[in-house]
Amino acid sequence: MKTNRFFYLIKGELIRLHKYKVTTVSLMIAIIWGVVLYFVEGDIFNSLLPFLILIDATMMSLMYIGSVMFFEKKESTISTMLVTPSKHSEIILSKIFANTIHNFFSTALIIIAFVLIKDIQINYFLIALAVIIATLFHTTIGLLLSYYQKDFTTMLTTIMSISFVLVIPSALYGFNILTADIWEYILLINPIQAAAEIINQSFKPIDLNWKYYFSIAYLVVGGILVYKYLVLSKFKKYAVSISGV
Amino acid sequence: MNNIFEVKDLKFKYHKKQENVLKGINFEIKEGEIFGFLGPSGAGKSTTQKVIIKILENYNGNILYKGKDLKSYDNQFFEDIGVSFEMPIHFSKMTAMENMSFFQQLYKKKADIQQLMTRVGLWEDKDKMVGEYSKGMKIRLNMVRALLNQPNMLFLDEPTNGLDPTNAKILKDLIREFRSEGGTVFITSHIMADIDQLCDRVAFIVEGEIKEIDSPRNLKIRYGQRVVKLEYSENSKIIEKEFPLENLGENKEFINLIKTKNIETIHSGETTLEDIFIKVTGVKLDNENQ
């Protein structure tokens, strides 16, 4: 991988996130969530803040990368990337990294605002690590999903279905509605629950137990496998199929 | 001239399709020439171009680029070529300059963007969003995009389609300049006048098979009639006569007509590239697009 070119690709992706108003949308969402959290107190706040960070790092990552992919599909710009010296891995990783950087800053904005306004006990290193790992994994999944969706509306429908299947059980578990011990193990194979585990562990008191390490390993190894064997290997076929050139 | 591309027995089949789209085609592109690739829709023009610019893989046959198997080239191959697709391919919410600067950063060799954009008449509009560009402006920007890396070879898909005659001439002049500086051009188009004016050699592809390859001049001679047609006026009537080219200088009737009559028109019987296209492919061109 050529460092300079990779750097330019990431920079280009970040500029486009800004130009295509994805950054504006994510900042507005961060502000809306900030306002909501400002009026929430006590235990609900303590549950809601990690939950919103989780949604930002998981579902919103899927949506942001989906919107980028469909903008590019509409403008056939992936075709022209295929005839540059950029490697497919550089093109894909630049999108994943740019989306992660973008998401990291929108999440950081919420956290910083609440550190200043409210007394939050948080480990900055662990929350940064958690947000980065969760976003990297879900952006990779988002890329893969976009290969198989006809348009952004279909992608949104798919994301909503995934939300229903994956987020709801995790949310119910997070709000102590699902309380049986078995859920603790079943939900760990759910990447959103794994992301919830590592995000929750960033709030004090910190207890880095086996579930934390399992979740980190699951998201990192799972993300690498999805990237290598699905996203990267199917990229060329996808790019040619949408190119129309 | 050396061959820059040699295509031997190229066969290609799309996934899930029973039949080959390319059925064992053979051709070569010589270094420094403008090579036209013509054919009706679905004949295999775009597929051939996609294969030789490495967008489509899994073909059968041999393709040599500069004497080496095309498959042995990695992505550095793209440092050497420039591609202009038929459809405009740019980020619409970025300015033309931002688009060009972004793409250029991906290459080692860098052309002068200002010079190129000035040449195609876009420098004044460099800070406009591409989304605000007209179709013609986007097509001209495609050409700039293809030349950003100072390529040795250009692949142009319908480069003048949708352009008015003035802008089409600017692009054609640019293509000729590129060739005169040693560049090689592979061009697909259905605008026969452009092909006739630009190309050193043309190939006609029909249903995945190449039916003809030669220079436009040779094709016109081969498919045309070796006659001279002239029209003259006599007693307020236009009279048309036809004479064989053979020994024309000794044809007394012809010489007599030239000397004594009021000649209105005189033409050789060579045919047009469009007529040859129709004859070879069996498909009539869309008049609106010519």
XYZ file of C-alpha atoms in Angstrom:
535
model
C 0.000 0.000 0.000
C 1.429 3.373 -1.007
C 1.208 5.685 2.015
C 0.807 8.985 0.159
C -1.900 7.680 -2.127
C -3.737 6.050 0.771
C -3.560 9.319 2.683
C -5.037 11.217 -0.292
C -7.809 8.658 -0.649
C -8.781 9.057 3.026
C -8.561 12.833 2.730
C -10.730 12.706 -0.406
C -13.335 10.577 1.391
C -13.429 12.992 4.345
C -13.816 15.975 2.015
C -16.679 14.234 0.222
C -18.389 13.352 3.516
C -18.359 17.078 4.173
C -19.381 18.132 0.635
C -22.202 15.628 0.475
C -23.484 16.945 3.848
C -23.013 13.620 5.650
C -20.886 15.435 8.249
C -23.579 18.089 8.686
C -26.230 15.426 9.205
C -24.118 13.564 11.753
C -23.359 16.784 13.653
C -27.046 17.677 13.716
C -27.891 14.234 15.051
C -25.155 14.604 17.681
C -26.629 17.968 18.721
C -30.182 16.567 18.886
C -28.997 13.680 21.043
C -27.042 16.127 23.165
C -30.182 18.198 23.767
C -32.183 15.066 24.646
C -29.521 13.889 27.080
C -29.269 17.324 28.686
C -32.837 17.006 29.965
C -32.398 13.440 31.168
C -31.208 12.773 34.702
C -29.929 9.974 36.914
C -30.145 6.298 35.973
C -31.822 6.937 32.627
C -28.976 9.240 31.631
C -26.410 6.630 32.698
C -28.125 4.049 30.442
C -29.004 6.386 27.621
C -25.571 7.923 26.959
C -23.823 4.560 26.297
C -26.852 3.506 24.234
C -26.639 6.590 22.011
C -22.900 6.103 21.575
C -23.662 2.509 20.627
C -26.248 3.583 18.028
C -23.795 6.132 16.615
C -21.000 3.569 16.307
C -23.177 0.813 14.862
C -26.410 1.734 13.063
C -25.301 5.233 12.099
C -22.016 3.823 10.727
C -24.028 1.501 8.498
C -26.139 4.405 7.281
C -23.265 6.815 6.663
C -21.232 4.329 4.638
C -24.421 3.307 2.820
C -25.103 6.912 1.824
C -21.504 7.317 0.587
C -21.701 4.136 -1.472
C -25.004 5.132 -3.051
C -23.795 8.640 -3.866
C -20.869 7.001 -5.655
C -23.115 4.472 -7.347
C -25.316 7.280 -8.655
C -22.335 9.189 -10.039
C -20.476 6.064 -11.296
C -17.303 7.366 -9.675
C -16.244 3.894 -8.588
C -15.709 3.112 -12.301
C -13.124 5.818 -12.624
C -11.386 4.637 -9.446
C -10.975 1.234 -11.112
C -8.751 2.798 -13.786
C -6.399 4.531 -11.356
C -3.280 2.946 -9.831
C -5.138 2.671 -6.498
C -5.418 -0.865 -5.206
C -8.853 -2.175 -4.326
C -7.727 -2.556 -0.721
C -6.740 1.131 -0.651
C -10.095 2.218 -2.074
C -12.073 0.138 0.437
C -9.918 0.841 3.492
C -9.945 4.571 2.784
C -13.746 4.492 2.943
C -13.733 2.429 6.137
C -11.125 4.633 7.843
C -12.700 7.919 6.712
C -16.110 6.797 7.982
C -14.530 5.750 11.272
C -12.686 9.061 11.692
C -15.877 10.962 10.873
C -17.965 8.910 13.279
C -15.330 9.099 15.985
C -15.456 12.894 15.970
C -19.247 13.093 16.041
C -19.291 10.709 19.035
C -16.448 12.627 20.659
C -18.531 15.790 20.345
C -21.353 14.275 22.406
C -18.964 12.961 25.020
C -16.990 16.218 25.331
C -20.208 18.234 25.640
C -21.382 16.029 28.488
C -18.082 15.928 30.257
C -18.314 19.721 30.362
C -22.020 19.923 31.281
C -22.513 16.852 33.440
C -20.293 14.869 35.722
C -19.484 11.774 33.671
C -17.039 9.186 34.902
C -15.523 7.854 31.702
C -12.222 6.310 30.621
C -11.253 8.257 27.511
C -8.853 5.677 26.185
C -11.368 2.835 26.501
C -14.257 4.799 24.975
C -12.056 5.896 22.062
C -10.941 2.315 21.507
C -14.521 1.040 21.769
C -15.931 3.596 19.332
C -13.134 2.973 16.816
C -13.449 -0.825 16.924
C -17.270 -0.810 16.804
C -17.314 1.724 13.957
C -14.643 -0.093 11.941
C -16.576 -3.352 12.217
C -19.975 -1.898 11.363
C -18.656 0.239 8.522
C -17.175 -2.909 7.004
C -20.556 -4.629 7.361
C -22.223 -1.549 5.853
C -19.953 -1.733 2.815
C -20.831 -5.372 2.329
C -24.561 -4.643 2.667
C -24.328 -1.870 0.076
C -23.038 -4.375 -2.500
C -26.361 -6.177 -2.391
C -28.829 -3.295 -2.106
C -30.513 -1.780 -5.130
C -30.729 1.735 -3.714
C -30.384 3.686 -0.486
C -34.057 3.194 0.426
C -33.631 -0.580 0.222
C -30.474 -0.250 2.300
C -32.372 1.734 4.948
C -35.063 -0.952 5.045
C -32.383 -3.607 5.497
C -30.740 -1.600 8.265
C -34.103 -1.216 9.991
C -34.612 -4.987 9.786
C -31.146 -5.543 11.231
C -31.962 -3.042 13.952
C -35.058 -4.966 14.830
C -33.268 -8.297 14.958
C -30.037 -7.159 16.631
C -30.513 -3.869 18.451
C -33.798 -4.591 20.169
C -32.545 -7.634 22.161
C -29.385 -5.720 23.071
C -31.420 -2.694 24.112
C -33.788 -4.836 26.175
C -30.798 -6.446 27.839
C -29.167 -3.044 28.386
C -32.312 -1.661 30.033
C -32.517 -4.792 32.258
C -35.733 -5.974 30.628
C -34.111 -9.240 29.501
C -32.631 -10.509 32.724
C -32.103 -14.279 32.306
C -28.408 -15.297 32.549
C -28.521 -17.122 29.224
C -28.929 -13.822 27.348
C -25.499 -12.777 28.545
C -23.981 -15.526 26.375
C -26.428 -15.615 23.471
C -26.157 -11.901 22.833
C -22.371 -11.940 22.622
C -22.540 -13.420 19.118
C -24.511 -10.335 18.175
C -21.945 -7.729 17.017
C -24.098 -4.906 18.358
C -24.106 -6.526 21.784
C -20.328 -6.995 21.522
C -20.054 -3.287 20.706
C -22.347 -2.488 23.661
C -20.086 -4.520 25.958
C -16.942 -2.601 25.065
C -18.711 0.783 25.143
C -20.311 0.098 28.547
C -16.968 -0.936 29.997
C -15.609 2.530 29.255
C -17.869 4.039 31.895
C -16.696 3.823 35.485
C -16.632 1.679 37.519
C -14.569 -0.293 35.020
C -14.504 -4.070 35.147
C -12.618 -5.541 32.191
C -13.960 -9.092 32.385
C -13.853 -11.954 29.865
C -16.871 -10.585 28.035
C -14.954 -7.384 27.326
C -11.942 -9.178 25.859
C -14.135 -11.618 23.955
C -16.085 -8.728 22.440
C -12.914 -6.868 21.401
C -11.480 -10.028 19.810
C -14.812 -10.882 18.171
C -15.175 -7.471 16.535
C -11.520 -7.183 15.484
C -11.151 -10.718 14.101
C -14.682 -10.720 12.675
C -14.076 -7.358 11.016
C -10.823 -8.535 9.437
C -12.446 -11.733 8.155
C -15.476 -9.902 6.728
C -13.169 -7.362 5.076
C -10.779 -9.894 3.585
C -13.128 -12.649 2.473
C -16.273 -10.730 1.613
C -15.788 -6.990 1.162
C -12.417 -7.054 -0.619
C -12.967 -10.214 -2.626
C -16.349 -9.086 -3.962
C -15.399 -5.460 -4.593
C -14.316 -5.795 -8.220
C -17.452 -7.689 -9.200
C -19.606 -5.099 -7.447
C -17.725 -2.147 -8.972
C -17.979 -3.575 -12.492
C -21.659 -4.421 -12.059
C -22.582 -0.842 -11.083
C -20.167 0.869 -13.428
C -22.374 0.879 -16.507
C -19.298 1.778 -18.549
C 5.739 1.054 -35.805
C 5.743 -1.393 -32.894
C 2.538 -2.898 -31.596
C 1.518 -1.436 -28.269
C -1.356 -3.948 -27.955
C -1.662 -7.385 -29.506
C -4.954 -9.155 -29.010
C -5.007 -12.794 -30.043
C -8.051 -15.061 -30.111
C -9.801 -13.061 -27.386
C -12.915 -14.715 -26.065
C -15.052 -13.411 -23.251
C -18.260 -14.567 -21.658
C -20.225 -12.717 -18.986
C -21.061 -14.637 -15.842
C -24.374 -16.509 -16.193
C -24.398 -16.024 -19.999
C -24.280 -19.068 -22.245
C -22.675 -17.498 -25.275
C -19.352 -15.702 -25.697
C -19.699 -11.949 -26.210
C -16.270 -11.891 -27.849
C -15.736 -14.859 -30.152
C -12.012 -15.076 -30.683
C -11.102 -11.629 -31.955
C -7.652 -10.681 -33.213
C -6.232 -7.218 -33.715
C -3.257 -5.105 -32.850
C -2.848 -1.439 -32.045
C 0.332 0.179 -33.301
C 2.260 2.635 -31.186
C 1.372 6.201 -32.160
C -1.808 5.442 -34.085
C -5.437 6.312 -33.539
C -7.330 3.041 -33.715
C -11.091 3.185 -34.127
C -13.340 0.407 -32.910
C -16.776 0.456 -34.497
C -19.830 -1.660 -34.263
C -23.543 -1.613 -33.523
C -24.877 -1.680 -29.954
C -24.161 -4.972 -28.239
C -21.499 -5.960 -30.762
C -18.765 -6.183 -28.116
C -17.049 -2.771 -28.411
C -17.369 -1.823 -24.747
C -16.600 -5.341 -23.587
C -13.383 -5.327 -25.632
C -12.397 -1.983 -24.152
C -13.203 -3.152 -20.616
C -11.059 -6.251 -21.130
C -8.033 -4.400 -22.463
C -8.166 -1.791 -19.699
C -8.263 -4.591 -17.113
C -11.766 -3.860 -15.820
C -12.980 -7.271 -16.971
C -10.852 -10.305 -16.239
C -11.308 -14.038 -16.812
C -10.973 -13.819 -20.562
C -9.536 -16.479 -22.843
C -6.852 -15.738 -25.386
C -3.765 -13.561 -25.202
C -3.418 -9.838 -24.766
C 0.060 -8.366 -24.912
C 0.723 -4.798 -23.810
C 4.147 -3.557 -24.859
C 5.089 -7.175 -25.519
C 4.144 -8.439 -22.050
C 1.077 -10.397 -21.006
C -1.548 -7.900 -19.795
C -2.284 -10.183 -16.840
C 1.289 -9.740 -15.607
C 0.737 -5.992 -15.071
C -0.376 -4.818 -11.644
C -2.141 -1.513 -10.986
C 0.925 0.370 -12.240
C -0.572 -0.302 -15.691
C -2.983 2.558 -14.953
C -0.075 4.989 -14.601
C 0.424 4.429 -18.316
C -3.115 4.854 -19.634
C -5.909 7.418 -19.562
C -9.561 6.449 -19.860
C -12.493 8.636 -20.799
C -15.808 6.890 -20.294
C -18.833 7.787 -22.353
C -20.838 8.958 -19.367
C -19.668 11.828 -17.180
C -17.961 10.401 -14.104
C -17.239 13.042 -11.488
C -18.202 13.997 -7.965
C -21.054 16.413 -8.680
C -20.890 18.268 -5.372
C -17.222 19.099 -5.817
C -15.829 21.728 -8.145
C -14.164 20.706 -11.388
C -10.799 21.724 -9.953
C -11.360 19.713 -6.756
C -12.276 16.690 -8.870
C -9.208 16.982 -11.062
C -6.858 17.639 -8.132
C -8.197 14.618 -6.268
C -7.771 12.228 -9.191
C -4.369 13.597 -10.086
C -2.987 12.925 -6.597
C -3.434 9.219 -7.297
C -0.813 9.247 -10.078
C 2.951 9.674 -10.156
C 3.094 11.673 -13.388
C 1.107 14.879 -13.346
C -0.057 17.009 -16.261
C -0.681 20.748 -15.969
C -4.369 20.949 -15.013
C -4.643 24.644 -15.874
C -3.245 24.040 -19.359
C -5.627 21.136 -19.998
C -8.705 22.895 -18.677
C -7.855 26.024 -20.632
C -7.403 23.925 -23.753
C -10.942 22.533 -23.487
C -12.409 25.878 -22.449
C -13.192 25.020 -18.826
C -10.603 26.998 -16.847
C -13.002 29.906 -16.258
C -15.487 27.442 -14.744
C -12.957 25.511 -12.688
C -14.568 26.576 -9.390
C -18.086 25.596 -10.411
C -19.620 22.458 -8.956
C -19.596 19.714 -11.581
C -23.301 19.261 -10.870
C -23.822 22.709 -12.399
C -21.943 21.795 -15.577
C -23.790 21.136 -18.831
C -23.444 17.701 -20.449
C -20.951 19.087 -22.934
C -18.808 20.571 -20.164
C -18.831 17.266 -18.289
C -17.706 15.434 -21.425
C -14.841 17.886 -21.884
C -13.930 17.413 -18.225
C -13.851 13.635 -18.861
C -11.133 14.306 -21.420
C -9.130 16.384 -18.939
C -9.535 13.567 -16.403
C -8.151 11.070 -18.934
C -5.074 13.230 -19.577
C -4.257 14.092 -15.942
C -1.450 11.543 -15.641
C 0.268 12.264 -18.977
C -0.658 8.804 -20.281
C 1.058 7.019 -23.136
C -2.216 5.595 -24.327
C -5.754 6.946 -24.289
C -8.988 4.949 -24.314
C -11.885 7.101 -25.423
C -15.450 5.877 -25.408
C -17.654 8.063 -27.636
C -15.542 11.146 -26.822
C -17.546 13.660 -28.864
C -21.035 12.293 -28.284
C -23.276 15.145 -27.098
C -20.846 17.920 -28.036
C -21.621 20.808 -30.367
C -19.393 21.044 -33.481
C -17.102 23.691 -31.940
C -16.380 21.708 -28.793
C -16.181 18.460 -30.747
C -13.467 20.090 -32.871
C -11.554 21.153 -29.741
C -11.520 17.550 -28.499
C -10.597 16.154 -31.913
C -7.704 18.615 -32.148
C -6.604 17.568 -28.669
C -6.687 13.897 -29.695
C -4.589 14.662 -32.797
C -2.096 16.639 -30.696
C -1.838 13.733 -28.273
C -1.052 11.417 -31.187
C 1.446 13.844 -32.727
C 3.325 13.850 -29.404
C 3.686 10.068 -29.640
C 0.540 8.944 -27.850
C -1.643 6.043 -28.951
C -5.442 6.228 -28.962
C -8.128 3.551 -28.858
C -11.441 5.122 -29.698
C -14.966 3.768 -29.912
C -17.594 5.915 -31.552
C -20.649 5.710 -33.720
C -20.028 9.177 -35.185
C -18.544 8.124 -38.498
C -17.357 11.601 -39.489
C -15.170 11.736 -36.352
C -13.785 8.278 -36.971
C -13.081 9.163 -40.587
C -11.280 12.364 -39.606
C -9.320 10.943 -36.680
C -8.459 7.306 -37.173
C -5.448 5.795 -38.876
C -7.113 2.391 -38.828
C -10.550 1.146 -37.929
C -11.971 -2.234 -36.959
C -15.603 -3.213 -37.413
C -16.938 -5.618 -34.813
C -20.220 -7.443 -35.319
C -21.675 -9.983 -32.886
C -18.343 -10.451 -31.170
C -16.344 -10.962 -34.356
C -14.124 -8.524 -36.217
C -15.300 -8.260 -39.807
C -12.902 -5.638 -41.166
C -9.690 -3.883 -40.157
C -8.010 -1.314 -42.361
C -7.425 2.399 -42.816
C -10.552 4.452 -43.625
C -8.933 5.337 -46.976
C -8.321 1.732 -47.977
C -11.802 0.719 -46.879
C -13.366 3.490 -48.920
C -11.396 2.469 -51.985
C -12.152 -1.208 -51.481
C -15.872 -0.746 -50.890
C -16.282 2.164 -53.299
C -16.678 2.236 -57.070
C -13.611 3.167 -59.133
C -15.521 5.767 -61.122
C -15.771 9.511 -61.581
C -19.228 11.024 -61.599
C -19.821 14.406 -63.099
C -22.810 16.612 -63.637
C -23.047 19.298 -66.300
C -25.787 21.568 -67.529
C -27.048 21.571 -71.065
C -30.196 23.179 -72.438
C -31.301 24.043 -68.873
C -31.031 20.388 -67.894
C -28.609 18.693 -65.473
C -26.983 15.672 -67.042
C -25.053 13.091 -65.034
C -22.275 10.943 -66.486
C -20.068 8.257 -64.980
C -16.597 7.219 -66.203
C -14.280 4.429 -65.043
C -11.124 5.619 -63.260
C -8.971 3.308 -65.397
C -7.246 5.314 -68.183
C -9.377 8.323 -67.379
C -6.794 10.654 -68.944
C -7.249 8.875 -72.270
C -11.055 8.766 -72.150
C -11.988 11.054 -75.053
C -15.618 11.503 -74.039
C -14.603 12.558 -70.530
C -11.947 14.988 -71.804
C -14.365 16.394 -74.331
C -17.036 16.994 -71.671
C -14.529 18.714 -69.372
C -13.429 20.978 -72.216
C -16.769 21.830 -73.723
C -19.461 21.635 -71.058
C -20.379 23.704 -68.049
C -19.401 21.207 -65.312
C -21.444 21.653 -62.130
C -20.090 18.871 -59.895
C -17.395 16.225 -60.111
C -16.898 13.387 -57.617
C -14.925 10.183 -57.325
C -17.049 7.121 -56.596
C -15.500 6.330 -53.231
C -18.026 5.414 -50.601
C -18.432 6.832 -47.105
C -17.386 5.116 -43.902
C -21.031 5.146 -42.902
C -22.017 3.163 -45.999
C -19.218 0.705 -45.270
C -20.419 0.425 -41.671
C -23.924 -0.389 -42.862
C -22.603 -2.846 -45.435
C -20.299 -4.620 -42.967
C -22.500 -4.594 -39.878
C -25.891 -4.697 -41.532
C -27.050 -2.034 -39.090
C -28.174 1.472 -39.962
C -26.830 4.313 -37.862
C -29.073 6.528 -35.792
C -29.169 9.730 -37.847
C -29.739 11.928 -34.828
C -26.374 10.946 -33.486
C -24.282 11.726 -36.492
